[in-house]
Amino acid sequence: MASNKKLLVLPGDGIGPEVVGEVRRIVDWMDQRRHVSFDISEGLVGGASIDAHGTPLTDETMAEAMNVDAVLFGSIGGPKWETLPFNSQPERGLLRLRKEMDLFANLRPAMVFDALADASSLKHELVAGLDIMILRELTGGVYFGEPRGIETLPSGERRGFNTQSYTESEIERVARVGFELAQKRNGKLCSVEKANVMESGVLWREVVSSIAGDYPDVTLSHMYADNCAMQIVRNPKQFDVIVTDNLFGDILSDCAAMLTGSLGMLPSASLGAEDPTTGRRMALYEPVHGSAPDIAGQGKANPLAEVLSFAMLLRYSFDMGEDADIIEAAVGNVLGAGIRTADIAAPGQTAISTSEMGTALLKELDKLAA
Ligand code: NAD
């Protein structure tokens, strides 16, 4: 059956192919049980592409990524390629994808499955059932602003400097993604900046407020970034979607991620601009973790971050929220039944392999879809 859902799968290096392999089994399951088919192509990225083609991303694979509806990415890197010159390293493949697809909106959910609430460094009751989304602007702000550099002053002392800079359109496009996310979730958007001390924050707040009228079903609030850091650890469940700039988002998303307790559980999405005529948005979905060379090839990797990235892909690129819900529910039920890979196993719990986790998920999906 021909499909209008074009997907490019880039498994990459280390545990990437192992965890992506478990998603491919879910894709097959969806084909058979829910009659959803994808038009899937698979490519090389990172070290695997360096070995085959001498570059971390070929022009052909880059062009394919621009042409599909969504890219599902595994992970890249490893000791084999660490000694290559900086510009030839595996990571350049991912950076090129992000840059050329102009992926300015980085979505990092922090979700705590009840069964894992004790793995968090916070108290059980603060994080059980947590489901918040940090939306970080990814292509602007102080990491890219000019002027930047290290200069030597007439006194001989050196001065390092960077520029925090946002245009109205850069703020508006990420804020609109934030409002749209809130519409698909619980209808609350919290915009985070430092308008009390930074002009870029004043503009940020003005622009976000000026478009709020377009989303009457979303309740907008504003918070200073330092207060937000406190609130994330004091009472994280007060939030639904947080939208913030590149620097604050970098810090706040890592902080929120740790509420969940494990790297093997964290998905992410990076979205580009919406094409006004087709409504299509460039998008790349990937787990937060890397290629985990220490466990690669041993069948020990936790595939759930990749599986949850795929659930995000269904929800945000294909508007298949119901299917995403079923996959997330299957993950919750499997964990609830005490099924664990080594990284999330509590003392005394038996750890299963990557593919056994995949099999457990498929069984659960069968039950949920029955
Ligand atoms: P890492 O995320 O690969 O691993 C950190 C630790 O977490 C390791 O002990 C690893 O075994 C464990 N871990 C990670 N994912 C896991 C999973 N799914 N299941 C079970 N355990 C898991 O980070 P690192 O060790 O700092 O980096 C290893 C390589 O990955 C480096 O080459 C780095 O550059 C690369 N990296 C790639 C990405 C990416 O592809 N986006 C992100 C981060 C790091």
mmCIF file of C-alpha atoms in Angstrom, residues 102 104-105 137-142 144-145 164-177 203-204 207-208 243-245:
data_model
loop_
_atom_site.group_PDB
_atom_site.id
_atom_site.type_symbol
_atom_site.label_atom_id
_atom_site.label_comp_id
_atom_site.label_asym_id
_atom_site.label_seq_id
_atom_site.Cartn_x
_atom_site.Cartn_y
_atom_site.Cartn_z
ATOM 1 C CA ASP A 102 16.656 24.938 10.378
ATOM 2 C CA PHE A 104 14.796 26.013 15.726
ATOM 3 C CA ALA A 105 12.376 24.404 18.186
ATOM 4 C CA GLU A 137 14.792 27.893 21.035
ATOM 5 C CA LEU A 138 17.719 26.188 19.346
ATOM 6 C CA THR A 139 19.225 28.342 16.603
ATOM 7 C CA GLY A 140 19.460 31.847 18.097
ATOM 8 C CA GLY A 141 20.364 33.660 21.298
ATOM 9 C CA VAL A 142 23.684 34.003 23.068
ATOM 10 C CA PHE A 144 25.099 32.449 18.079
ATOM 11 C CA GLY A 145 24.821 36.224 18.673
ATOM 12 C CA GLN A 164 22.293 37.672 23.594
ATOM 13 C CA SER A 165 20.204 38.587 20.572
ATOM 14 C CA TYR A 166 16.695 37.734 19.381
ATOM 15 C CA THR A 167 14.651 39.258 16.584
ATOM 16 C CA GLU A 168 10.887 39.523 16.865
ATOM 17 C CA SER A 169 10.399 36.855 14.198
ATOM 18 C CA GLU A 170 12.752 34.413 15.967
ATOM 19 C CA ILE A 171 10.760 34.843 19.174
ATOM 20 C CA GLU A 172 7.391 34.654 17.462
ATOM 21 C CA ARG A 173 8.055 31.422 15.579
ATOM 22 C CA VAL A 174 9.159 29.494 18.655
ATOM 23 C CA ALA A 175 6.375 31.015 20.761
ATOM 24 C CA ARG A 176 3.812 29.858 18.192
ATOM 25 C CA VAL A 177 5.173 26.310 18.495
ATOM 26 C CA LEU A 203 11.211 41.982 23.859
ATOM 27 C CA TRP A 204 10.669 38.243 24.342
ATOM 28 C CA VAL A 207 6.274 39.377 21.470
ATOM 29 C CA VAL A 208 4.928 36.285 23.242
ATOM 30 C CA VAL A 243 8.947 28.051 26.207
ATOM 31 C CA THR A 244 12.309 29.697 26.606
ATOM 32 C CA ASP A 245 15.472 30.806 24.816
#
